Structures are given as C-alpha cells and as structure tokens.
Tab-separated table of C-alpha atoms in Angstrom:
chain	number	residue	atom	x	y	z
U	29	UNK	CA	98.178	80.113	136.140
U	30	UNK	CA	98.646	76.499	136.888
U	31	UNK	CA	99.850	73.836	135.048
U	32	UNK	CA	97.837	70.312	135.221
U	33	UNK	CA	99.478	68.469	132.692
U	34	UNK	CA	101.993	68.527	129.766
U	35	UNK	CA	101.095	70.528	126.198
U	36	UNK	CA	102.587	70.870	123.039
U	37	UNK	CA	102.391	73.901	120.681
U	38	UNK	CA	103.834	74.354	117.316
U	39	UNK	CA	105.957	72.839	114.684
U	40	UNK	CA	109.528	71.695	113.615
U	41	UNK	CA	109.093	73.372	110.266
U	42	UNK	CA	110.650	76.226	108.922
U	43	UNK	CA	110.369	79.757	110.544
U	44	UNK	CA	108.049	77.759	113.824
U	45	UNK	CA	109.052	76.579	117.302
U	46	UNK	CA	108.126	73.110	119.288
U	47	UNK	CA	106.858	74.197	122.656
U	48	UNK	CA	106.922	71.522	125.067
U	49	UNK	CA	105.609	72.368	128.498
U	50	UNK	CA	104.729	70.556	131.725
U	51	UNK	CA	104.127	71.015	135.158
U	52	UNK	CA	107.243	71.520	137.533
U	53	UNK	CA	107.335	70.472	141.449
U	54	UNK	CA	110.208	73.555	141.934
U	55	UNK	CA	109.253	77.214	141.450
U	56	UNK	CA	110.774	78.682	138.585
U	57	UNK	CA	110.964	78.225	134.206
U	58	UNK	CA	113.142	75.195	133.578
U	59	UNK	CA	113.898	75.880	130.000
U	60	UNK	CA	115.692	73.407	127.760
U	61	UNK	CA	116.430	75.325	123.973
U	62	UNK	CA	117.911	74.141	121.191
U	63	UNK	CA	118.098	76.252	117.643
U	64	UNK	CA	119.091	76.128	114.500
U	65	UNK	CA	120.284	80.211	115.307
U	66	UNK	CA	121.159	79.123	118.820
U	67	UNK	CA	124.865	81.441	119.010
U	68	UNK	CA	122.874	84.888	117.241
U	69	UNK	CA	119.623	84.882	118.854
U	70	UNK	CA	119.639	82.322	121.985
U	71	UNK	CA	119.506	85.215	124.654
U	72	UNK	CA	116.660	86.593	123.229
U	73	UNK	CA	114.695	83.927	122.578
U	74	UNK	CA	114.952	82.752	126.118
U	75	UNK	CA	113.926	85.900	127.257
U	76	UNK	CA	110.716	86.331	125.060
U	77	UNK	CA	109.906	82.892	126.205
U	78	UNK	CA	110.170	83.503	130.012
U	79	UNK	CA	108.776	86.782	129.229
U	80	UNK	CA	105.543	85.470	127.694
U	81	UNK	CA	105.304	82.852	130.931
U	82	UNK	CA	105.520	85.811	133.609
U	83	UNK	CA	102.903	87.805	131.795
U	84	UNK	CA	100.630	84.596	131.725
U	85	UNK	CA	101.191	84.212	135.253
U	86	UNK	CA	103.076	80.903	134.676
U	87	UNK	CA	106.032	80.759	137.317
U	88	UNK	CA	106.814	77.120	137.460
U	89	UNK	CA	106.967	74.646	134.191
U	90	UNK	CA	109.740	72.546	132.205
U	91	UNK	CA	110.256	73.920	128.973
U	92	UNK	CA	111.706	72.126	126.072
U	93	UNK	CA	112.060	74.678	122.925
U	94	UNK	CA	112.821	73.503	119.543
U	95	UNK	CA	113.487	76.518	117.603
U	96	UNK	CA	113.221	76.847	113.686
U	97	UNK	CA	114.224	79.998	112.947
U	98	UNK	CA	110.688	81.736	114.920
U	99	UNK	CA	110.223	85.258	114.915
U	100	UNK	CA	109.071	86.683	118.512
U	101	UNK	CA	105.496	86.822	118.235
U	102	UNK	CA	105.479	83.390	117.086
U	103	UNK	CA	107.742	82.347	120.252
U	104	UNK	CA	104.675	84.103	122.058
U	105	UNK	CA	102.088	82.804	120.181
U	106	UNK	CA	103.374	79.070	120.868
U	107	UNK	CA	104.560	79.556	124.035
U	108	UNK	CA	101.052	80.927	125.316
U	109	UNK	CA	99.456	78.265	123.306
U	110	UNK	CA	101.260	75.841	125.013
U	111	UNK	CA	100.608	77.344	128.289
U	112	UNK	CA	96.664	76.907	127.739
U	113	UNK	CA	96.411	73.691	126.684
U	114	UNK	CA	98.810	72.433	129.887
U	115	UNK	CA	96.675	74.888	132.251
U	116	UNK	CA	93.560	73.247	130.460
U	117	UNK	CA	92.306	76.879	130.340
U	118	UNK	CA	90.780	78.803	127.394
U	119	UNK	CA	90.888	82.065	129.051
U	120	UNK	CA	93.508	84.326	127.870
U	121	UNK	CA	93.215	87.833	128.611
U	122	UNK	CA	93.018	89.209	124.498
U	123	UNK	CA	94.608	92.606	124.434
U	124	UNK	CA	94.139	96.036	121.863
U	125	UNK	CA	97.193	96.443	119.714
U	126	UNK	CA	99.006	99.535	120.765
K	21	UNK	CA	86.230	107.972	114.521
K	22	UNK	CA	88.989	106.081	112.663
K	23	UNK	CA	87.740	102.793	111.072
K	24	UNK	CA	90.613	100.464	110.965
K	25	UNK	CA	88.966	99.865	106.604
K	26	UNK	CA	88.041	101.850	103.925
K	27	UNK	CA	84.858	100.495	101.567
K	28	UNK	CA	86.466	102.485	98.869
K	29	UNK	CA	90.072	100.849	97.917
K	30	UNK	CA	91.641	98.327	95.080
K	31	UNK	CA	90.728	94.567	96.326
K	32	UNK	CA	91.582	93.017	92.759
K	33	UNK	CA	93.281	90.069	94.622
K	34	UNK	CA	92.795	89.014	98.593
K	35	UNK	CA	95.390	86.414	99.467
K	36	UNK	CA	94.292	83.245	101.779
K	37	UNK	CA	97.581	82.971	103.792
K	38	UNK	CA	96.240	79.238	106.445
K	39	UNK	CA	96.783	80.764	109.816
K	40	UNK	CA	98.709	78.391	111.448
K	41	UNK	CA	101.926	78.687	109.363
K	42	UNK	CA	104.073	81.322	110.791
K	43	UNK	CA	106.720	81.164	107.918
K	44	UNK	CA	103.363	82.161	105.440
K	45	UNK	CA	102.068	84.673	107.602
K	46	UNK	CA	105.701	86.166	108.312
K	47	UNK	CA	106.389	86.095	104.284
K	48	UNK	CA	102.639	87.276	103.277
K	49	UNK	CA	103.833	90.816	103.531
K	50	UNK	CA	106.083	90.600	100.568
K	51	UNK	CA	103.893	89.506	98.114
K	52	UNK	CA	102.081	92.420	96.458
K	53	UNK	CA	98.249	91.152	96.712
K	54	UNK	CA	95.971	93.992	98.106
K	55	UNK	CA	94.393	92.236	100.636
K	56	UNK	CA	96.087	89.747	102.907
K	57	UNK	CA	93.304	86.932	104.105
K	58	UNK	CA	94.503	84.909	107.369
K	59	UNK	CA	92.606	81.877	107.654
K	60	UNK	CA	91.430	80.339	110.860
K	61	UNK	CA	89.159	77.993	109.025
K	62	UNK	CA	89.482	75.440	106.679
K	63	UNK	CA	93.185	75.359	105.950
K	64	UNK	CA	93.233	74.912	109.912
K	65	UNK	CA	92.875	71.412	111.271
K	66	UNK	CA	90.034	70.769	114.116
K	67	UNK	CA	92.880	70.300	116.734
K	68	UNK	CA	95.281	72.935	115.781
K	69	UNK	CA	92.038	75.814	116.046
K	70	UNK	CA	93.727	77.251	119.537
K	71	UNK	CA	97.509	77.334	118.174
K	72	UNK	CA	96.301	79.270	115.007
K	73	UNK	CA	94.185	81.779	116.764
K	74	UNK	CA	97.473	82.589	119.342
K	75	UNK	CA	99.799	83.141	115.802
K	76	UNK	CA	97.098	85.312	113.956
K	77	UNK	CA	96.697	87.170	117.032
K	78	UNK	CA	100.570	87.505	118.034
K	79	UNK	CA	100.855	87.906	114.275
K	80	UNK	CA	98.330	91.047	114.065
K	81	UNK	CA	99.544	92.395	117.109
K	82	UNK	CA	103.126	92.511	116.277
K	83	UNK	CA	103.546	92.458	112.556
K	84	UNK	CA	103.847	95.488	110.187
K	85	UNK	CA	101.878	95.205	106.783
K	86	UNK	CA	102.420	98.578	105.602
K	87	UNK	CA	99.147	99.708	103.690
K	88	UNK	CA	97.904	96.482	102.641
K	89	UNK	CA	94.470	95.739	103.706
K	90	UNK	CA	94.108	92.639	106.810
K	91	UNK	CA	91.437	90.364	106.714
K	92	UNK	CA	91.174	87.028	108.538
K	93	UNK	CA	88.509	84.466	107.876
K	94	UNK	CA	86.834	83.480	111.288
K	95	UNK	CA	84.844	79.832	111.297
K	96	UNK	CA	81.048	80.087	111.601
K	97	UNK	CA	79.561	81.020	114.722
K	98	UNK	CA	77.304	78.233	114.799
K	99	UNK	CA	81.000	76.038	114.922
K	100	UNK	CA	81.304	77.770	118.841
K	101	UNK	CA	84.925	78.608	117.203
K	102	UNK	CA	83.823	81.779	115.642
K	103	UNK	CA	83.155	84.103	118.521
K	104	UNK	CA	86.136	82.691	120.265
K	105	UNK	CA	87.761	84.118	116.926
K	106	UNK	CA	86.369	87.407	117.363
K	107	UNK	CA	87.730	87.799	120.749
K	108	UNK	CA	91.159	87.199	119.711
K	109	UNK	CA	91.928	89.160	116.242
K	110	UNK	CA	88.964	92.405	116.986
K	111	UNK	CA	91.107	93.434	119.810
K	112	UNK	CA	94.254	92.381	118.128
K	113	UNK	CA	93.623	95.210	115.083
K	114	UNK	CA	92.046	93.149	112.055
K	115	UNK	CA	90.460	95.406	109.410
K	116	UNK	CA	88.293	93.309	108.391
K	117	UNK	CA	86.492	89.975	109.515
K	118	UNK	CA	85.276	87.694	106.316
K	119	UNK	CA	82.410	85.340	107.855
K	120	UNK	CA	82.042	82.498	105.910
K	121	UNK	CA	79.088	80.112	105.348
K	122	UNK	CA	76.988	83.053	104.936
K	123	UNK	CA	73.391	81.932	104.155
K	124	UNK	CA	71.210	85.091	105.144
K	125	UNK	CA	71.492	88.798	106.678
K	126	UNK	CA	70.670	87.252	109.840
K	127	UNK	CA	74.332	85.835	109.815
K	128	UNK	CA	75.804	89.038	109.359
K	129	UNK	CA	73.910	90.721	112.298
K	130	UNK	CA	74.576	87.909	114.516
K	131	UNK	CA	78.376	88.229	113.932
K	132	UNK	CA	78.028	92.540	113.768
K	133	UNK	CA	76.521	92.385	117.409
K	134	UNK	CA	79.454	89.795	118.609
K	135	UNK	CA	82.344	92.235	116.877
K	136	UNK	CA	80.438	95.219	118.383
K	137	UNK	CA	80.075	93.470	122.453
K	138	UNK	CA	84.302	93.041	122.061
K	139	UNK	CA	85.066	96.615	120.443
K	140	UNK	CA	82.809	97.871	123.682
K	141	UNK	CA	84.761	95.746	125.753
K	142	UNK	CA	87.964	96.627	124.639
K	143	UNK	CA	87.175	100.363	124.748
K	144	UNK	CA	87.918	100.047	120.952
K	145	UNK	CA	85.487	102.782	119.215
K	146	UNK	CA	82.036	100.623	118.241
K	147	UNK	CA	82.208	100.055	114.139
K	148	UNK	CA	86.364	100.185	113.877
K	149	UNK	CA	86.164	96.577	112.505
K	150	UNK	CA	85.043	95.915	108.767
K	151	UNK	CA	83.226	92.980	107.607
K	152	UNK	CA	82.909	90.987	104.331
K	153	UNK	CA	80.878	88.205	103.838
K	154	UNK	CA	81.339	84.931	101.901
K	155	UNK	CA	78.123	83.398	100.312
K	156	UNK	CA	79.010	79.151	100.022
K	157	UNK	CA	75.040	77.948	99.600
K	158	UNK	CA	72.416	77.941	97.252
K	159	UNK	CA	70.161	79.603	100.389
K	160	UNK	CA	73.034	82.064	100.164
K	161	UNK	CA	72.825	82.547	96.678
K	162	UNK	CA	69.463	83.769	96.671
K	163	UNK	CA	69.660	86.169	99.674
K	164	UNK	CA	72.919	87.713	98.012
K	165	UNK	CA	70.848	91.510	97.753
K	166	UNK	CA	70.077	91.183	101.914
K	167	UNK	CA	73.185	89.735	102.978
K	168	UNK	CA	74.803	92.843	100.529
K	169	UNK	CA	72.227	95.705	102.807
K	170	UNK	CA	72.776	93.423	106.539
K	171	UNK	CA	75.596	95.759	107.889
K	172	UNK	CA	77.465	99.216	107.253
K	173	UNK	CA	80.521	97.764	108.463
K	174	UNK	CA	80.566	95.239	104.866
K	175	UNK	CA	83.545	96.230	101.869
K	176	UNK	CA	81.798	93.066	99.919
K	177	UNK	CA	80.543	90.092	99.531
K	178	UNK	CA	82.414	86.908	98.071
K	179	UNK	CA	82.165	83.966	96.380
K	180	UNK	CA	82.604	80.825	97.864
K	181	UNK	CA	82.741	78.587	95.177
K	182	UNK	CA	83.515	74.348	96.585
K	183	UNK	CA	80.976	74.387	98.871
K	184	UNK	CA	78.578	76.159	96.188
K	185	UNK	CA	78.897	73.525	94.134
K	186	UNK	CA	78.735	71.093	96.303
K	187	UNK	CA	75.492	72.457	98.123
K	188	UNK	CA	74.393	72.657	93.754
K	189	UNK	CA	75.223	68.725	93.535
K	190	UNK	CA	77.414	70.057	90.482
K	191	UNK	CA	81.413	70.591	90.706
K	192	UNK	CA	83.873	73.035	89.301
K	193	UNK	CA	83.650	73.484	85.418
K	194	UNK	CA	84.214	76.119	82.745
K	195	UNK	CA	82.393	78.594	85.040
K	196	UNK	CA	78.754	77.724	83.272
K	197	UNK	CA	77.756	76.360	86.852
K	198	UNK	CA	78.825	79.927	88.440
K	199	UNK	CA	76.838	81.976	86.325
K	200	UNK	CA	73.929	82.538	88.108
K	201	UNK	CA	75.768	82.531	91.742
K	202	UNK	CA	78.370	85.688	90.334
K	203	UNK	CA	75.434	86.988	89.056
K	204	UNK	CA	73.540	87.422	92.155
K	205	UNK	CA	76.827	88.533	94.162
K	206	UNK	CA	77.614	90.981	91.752
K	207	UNK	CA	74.238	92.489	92.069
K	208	UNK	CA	73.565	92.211	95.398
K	209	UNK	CA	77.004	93.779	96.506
K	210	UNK	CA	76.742	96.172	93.755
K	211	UNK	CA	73.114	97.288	94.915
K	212	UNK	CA	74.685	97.532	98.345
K	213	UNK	CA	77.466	100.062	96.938
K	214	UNK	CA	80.209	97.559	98.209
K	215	UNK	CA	82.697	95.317	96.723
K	216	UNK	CA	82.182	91.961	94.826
K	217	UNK	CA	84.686	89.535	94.842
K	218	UNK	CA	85.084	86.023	93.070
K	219	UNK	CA	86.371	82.794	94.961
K	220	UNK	CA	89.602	81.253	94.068
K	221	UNK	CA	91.123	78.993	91.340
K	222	UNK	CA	92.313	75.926	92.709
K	223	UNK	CA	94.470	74.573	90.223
K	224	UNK	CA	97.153	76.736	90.817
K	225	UNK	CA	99.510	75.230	87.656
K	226	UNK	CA	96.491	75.833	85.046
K	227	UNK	CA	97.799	79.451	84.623
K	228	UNK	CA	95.635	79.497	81.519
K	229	UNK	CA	92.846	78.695	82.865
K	230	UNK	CA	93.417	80.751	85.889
K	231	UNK	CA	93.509	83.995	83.142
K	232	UNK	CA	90.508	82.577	81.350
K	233	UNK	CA	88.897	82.892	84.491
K	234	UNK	CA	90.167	86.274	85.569
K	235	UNK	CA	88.837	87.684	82.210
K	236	UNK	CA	85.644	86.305	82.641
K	237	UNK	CA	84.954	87.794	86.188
K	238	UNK	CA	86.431	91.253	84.435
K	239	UNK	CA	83.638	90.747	82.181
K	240	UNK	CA	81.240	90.506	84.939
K	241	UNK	CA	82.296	93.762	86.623
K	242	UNK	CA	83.868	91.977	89.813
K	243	UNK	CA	86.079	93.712	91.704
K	244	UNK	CA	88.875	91.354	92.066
K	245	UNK	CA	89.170	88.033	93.624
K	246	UNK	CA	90.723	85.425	96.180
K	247	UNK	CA	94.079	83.685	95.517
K	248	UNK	CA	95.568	80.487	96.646
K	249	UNK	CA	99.255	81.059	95.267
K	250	UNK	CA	101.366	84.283	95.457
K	251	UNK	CA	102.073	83.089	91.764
K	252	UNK	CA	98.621	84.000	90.617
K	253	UNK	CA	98.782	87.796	91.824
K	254	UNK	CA	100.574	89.186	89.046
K	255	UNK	CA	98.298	88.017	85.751
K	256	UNK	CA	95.430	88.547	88.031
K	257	UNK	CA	96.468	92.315	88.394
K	258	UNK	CA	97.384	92.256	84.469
K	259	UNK	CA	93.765	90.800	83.517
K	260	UNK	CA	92.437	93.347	85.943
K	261	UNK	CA	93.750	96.817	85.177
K	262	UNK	CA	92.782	98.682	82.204
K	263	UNK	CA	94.950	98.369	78.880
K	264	UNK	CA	96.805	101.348	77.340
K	265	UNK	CA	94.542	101.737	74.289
K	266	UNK	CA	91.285	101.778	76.582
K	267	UNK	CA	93.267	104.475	79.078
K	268	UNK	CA	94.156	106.323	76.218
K	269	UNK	CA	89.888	106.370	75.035
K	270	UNK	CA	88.955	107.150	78.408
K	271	UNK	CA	91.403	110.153	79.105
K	272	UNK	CA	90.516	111.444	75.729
K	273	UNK	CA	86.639	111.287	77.151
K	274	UNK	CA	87.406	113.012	79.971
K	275	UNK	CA	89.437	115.718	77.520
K	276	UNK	CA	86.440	116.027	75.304
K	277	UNK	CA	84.143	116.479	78.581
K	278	UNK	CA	86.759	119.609	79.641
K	279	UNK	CA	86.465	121.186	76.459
K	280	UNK	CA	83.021	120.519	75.748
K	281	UNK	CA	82.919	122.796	79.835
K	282	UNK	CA	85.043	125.248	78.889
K	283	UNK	CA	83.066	126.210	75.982
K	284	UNK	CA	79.626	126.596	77.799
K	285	UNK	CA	78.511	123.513	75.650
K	286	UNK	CA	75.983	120.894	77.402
K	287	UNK	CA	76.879	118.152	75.235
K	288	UNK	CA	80.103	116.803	74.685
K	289	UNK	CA	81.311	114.375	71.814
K	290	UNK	CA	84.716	112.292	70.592
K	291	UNK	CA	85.056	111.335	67.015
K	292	UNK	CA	81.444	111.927	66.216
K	293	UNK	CA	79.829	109.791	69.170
K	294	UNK	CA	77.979	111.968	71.822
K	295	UNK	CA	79.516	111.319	75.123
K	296	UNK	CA	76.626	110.818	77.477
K	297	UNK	CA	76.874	110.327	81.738
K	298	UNK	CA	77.543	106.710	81.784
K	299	UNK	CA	80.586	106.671	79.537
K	300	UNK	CA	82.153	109.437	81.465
K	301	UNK	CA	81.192	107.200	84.723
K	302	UNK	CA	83.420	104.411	83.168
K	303	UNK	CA	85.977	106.779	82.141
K	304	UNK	CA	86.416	107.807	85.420
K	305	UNK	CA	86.382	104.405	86.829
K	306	UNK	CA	89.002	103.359	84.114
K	307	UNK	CA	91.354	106.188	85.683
K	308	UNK	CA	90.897	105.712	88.881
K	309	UNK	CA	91.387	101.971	88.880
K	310	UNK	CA	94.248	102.971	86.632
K	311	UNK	CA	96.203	105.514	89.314
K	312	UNK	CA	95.193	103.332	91.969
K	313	UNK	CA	97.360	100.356	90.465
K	314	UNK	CA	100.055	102.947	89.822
K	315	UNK	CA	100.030	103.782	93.231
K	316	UNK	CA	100.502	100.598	94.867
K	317	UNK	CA	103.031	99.183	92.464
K	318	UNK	CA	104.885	102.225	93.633
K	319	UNK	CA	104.074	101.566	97.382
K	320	UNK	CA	106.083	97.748	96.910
C-alpha cells in the first residue's frame, strides 16, 4: 500500500497512542517511539507496530509513536488507522476472529 | 449452527462504552453490566468515524469478555457509515448489532440483508450475528409491534429516549412523556417474544432519580436498560432483581404446585388463594431471574 500523504491516528490520553505517519523516499519503517513504559514494553511495541505495517503491505513510511500506556490491538488499531488515512484508502481487508 | 447470542439471557443493564476510547473499551470488561454496548455513533465525532471502527474492531478481535454479552451500536445506514460498520465488527465476532434510528421493519431488513451479504462473505455461518433495534421517532413509536416481528436474528427492541423527545417537541421529564413510547416497546417486543429495554438516564449524579426511574420501568415489565456510568449498574441490578420476601412467596408457589402434583390434585392453593397458571408463570420468572443474578454475580 502506498502512502500519499501524512495521517494521524489516535490520542495522547491515557491507555491510547499518537500515530504519526508519512510517506518515506527510502524503503523501509522509520520509526521514532517515545513511551511513558518505554524500558518494559519498547521491544514489543515496535514490533506490533512494524508488524501491523507489513501485514498492510506498508514497507516504506516515517513513524512517530507517542505511546500512553496502549495495549496491542490498540497499537494496531491506530497504526492501521493511520495507514488509511495517509494511503487515502478505505479498503482494509476485515478479517473473522479466530 | 452456533449463533454468536442467545434471545434468552439477563440484559437488566447494557453499558454504552463511546468506541473510540481505548482506556473505556480496555476497562469495560470489569464492570459487571450484562451487556457491553460499543458505540460507533453518537459519542463518536464525524471525523474520528474511521479511527473508532479500527479500535472496536482490533478491540473485538483481540479482547476477552468472558460471558458478557457484545453489542456495538452501528450509525444508520442511510449515514453511508453504517454498512461500512457492518463490514468491520460482523467479521470481527460482535454478538449483536443495535441499529439505531429505527423507524419501521423495513430498517431492520435492510440492515439483516447487509449483516447476512458479510457473514456469506466471510464464510461466517448466515444468522451468527444478533440484532436489536433502537426505536428514537414518533414513526418508530407506532411501528414498535413490526419492527418487534422484522427479523429472527432480534434479542429486543430499545428505547431511544433524546431523540424521542425531541422528534415529540417535548424533553425529558418525570417519565409522563415516555409513557406511551415504553408502552408500545414493551408490547411490541413482548408480542415478538424478545427483550424490551429502556434508554438511559442522563444525569448520572441524580442517583435518586436514576432508582425512581429503574422502579418505574420494573413496573412496566422491561427487561433492563442502557447505562451511561459504570456507577449506575449496581442499584439498577438491586431495583431489578426480585426481593427476599417476594422469592420466598414465589418458591412457596412453586412448593404448593409440587404438593398439590404429588397428591393427584388439579388445583393447587397457598394460604387459602387458588394458585392458577399465571401466578406460577411469574413464580417461575421470579426464580429464574433470581438464579440467573446469582449466577453472574458468581461469574465476576
């Protein structure tokens, strides 16, 4: 999926994250992160974040994550809503819960 | 085939948790309201109508909510939102969708066909998803009995009371100007075999008033109703469920209906009143709703 311009998804408040994506002339997920549980939980957040890209089909963007304390599917759910908006797309790909 | 709902199950209190708030949706589950209500409509801003349906959907997908009942209120088709809705949370496991704006059974098939084209799609078994619908209009109002027959896949039909009002050119009062409007739900859904349930009580610090209302809709026969505030569950579950001296009449009914059995005898009496079929219906009821409540304060 391609990126045309730069999208925001999500909040600073409690428990969300800030997703801040644009377009990105190198291949590759440039991801800046700061969180308020940065030294627990920073690997894993960057990985459900560059996770959530890949299966999108996203594989070039700057990132700028503001993290609030987010659990993973909200990481996903901002990150992909990010994703749309900057791809100026509305087709996601729904899928069945397992 | 599993259905993902039962029509059959306690619903005194549904609990409107706004879908785009991921620290309400994450904390919803430890609140002890029956029903859990995500909302996609009007606590959702115009702009923000794509970032809520990604966290209801994540939320669904990923989120366990033990046995409590899932519901999330979709906007109205006519919006263009709703479908797009539909294609997110069906898929995603809701139990049940509420539609709101709900002015005739047309409604209700128009938004059964839509759930049934993505459960097809999806390979999910056609008629998995439950439906309720919310009746906001006078127009509503009035078609209450075929909104309550439009579908197999309804639990109930609600209440919407601010836009009733509104649509009445009345506002919110001591419940005089809901009268009629309860009383058509409450027959329509109860003609219809399925649930009725009231719409909230804004004024979340009037607790007395929020009781005075709770008793009144237990008056009525409602089922149970939708909450704002995880503060209002509890006396809304205490107005609800039956009292120990009415228990105590109805298991002594149900005694008096053994014995009267046992003994070959058609007729059955307690303290000199005969005990005909529709006290031993409420009886029953009285129990039921009674173990029911004993069983989920034991589930939490």
């Amino acid at each position: 999926m391609k990126l045309v311009k730069k999208a925001i998804a999500g909040t600073m408040e409690s428990s969300d994250i800030m997703i801040t994506i644009a377009p990105a002339e190198e291949k590759g997920i440039k991801l800046d992160l700061q969180s308020s549980v940065m030294q627990q939980y920073g690997k894993q957040i960057e990985a459900v974040i560059k996770e959530t890209l890949a299966g999108i089909g996203v594989e070039s963007a700057e990132v700028v994550a503001i993290d609030k304390g987010a659990l993973d599917c909200t990481i996903r759910a901002r990150v992909g809503a990010a994703a749309f908006r900057a791809a100026e797309s509305t087709d996601f790909a729904w899928e069945v819960r397992k | 085939m599993e259905k993902r709902y039962t029509k059959e199950r306690l619903r005194r209190s549904m609990m409107f948790v706004p879908g785009n708030n991921p620290g309400m949706i994450a904390d919803s589950r430890i609140y002890n309201a029956d029903s859990i209500m995500f909302d996609l409509e009007d606590s959702v801003s115009y702009t923000e109508k794509d970032t809520a349906r990604f966290l209801v959907y994540n939320a669904l997908k990923t989120l366990n909510f033990g046995k409590k009942e899932i519901v999330v209120r979709i906007n109205d088709l006519a919006s263009g939102l709703g479908i797009k809705d539909l294609e997110a949370i069906v898929p995603a496991g809701v139990h049940v969708v509420r539609l709101p704006k709900t002015d005739s059974a047309q409604d209700v098939i128009d938004c059964e066909r839509e759930i049934e084209r993505i459960e097809k799609e999806h390979g999910i078994p056609v008629g998995s998803t439950g439906m309720m619908a919310a009746i906001e209009s006078a127009n509503g109002v009035l078609n209450a009995r075929e909104i309550a027959h439009a579908s197999d896949r309804l639990i109930g039909i609600a209440l919407g009371a601010e836009d009733y009002v509104t649509d009445l050119k009345t506002t919110r009062a001591d419940g005089t100007e809901l009268l009629f409007a309860r009383s058509m739900i409450l027959n329509g859904a109860r003609s219809a075999g399925i649930a009725a349930l009231d719409t909230v009580y804004s004024d979340v610090n009037n607790e007395e008033g929020f009781i005075a209302e709770c008793t009144l809709i237990k008056k009525l026969g409602f089922d149970g109703k939708s909450v704002i505030n995880p503060r209002q569950i509890a006396p809304l579950h205490k107005c609800l469920v039956p009292g120990e001296k009415d228990l105590r009449k109805a298991y002594a009914i149900m005694d008096a209906i053994a014995e009267a059995n046992a003994k070959g005898s058609g007729v059955a009496s307690l303290n000199g009143k005969m005990i005909d079929k529709p006290v031993v219906i409420r009886a029953q009821r009285l129990i039921a709703l009674a173990e029911a409540d004993k069983a989920a304060a034991e589930e939490e």
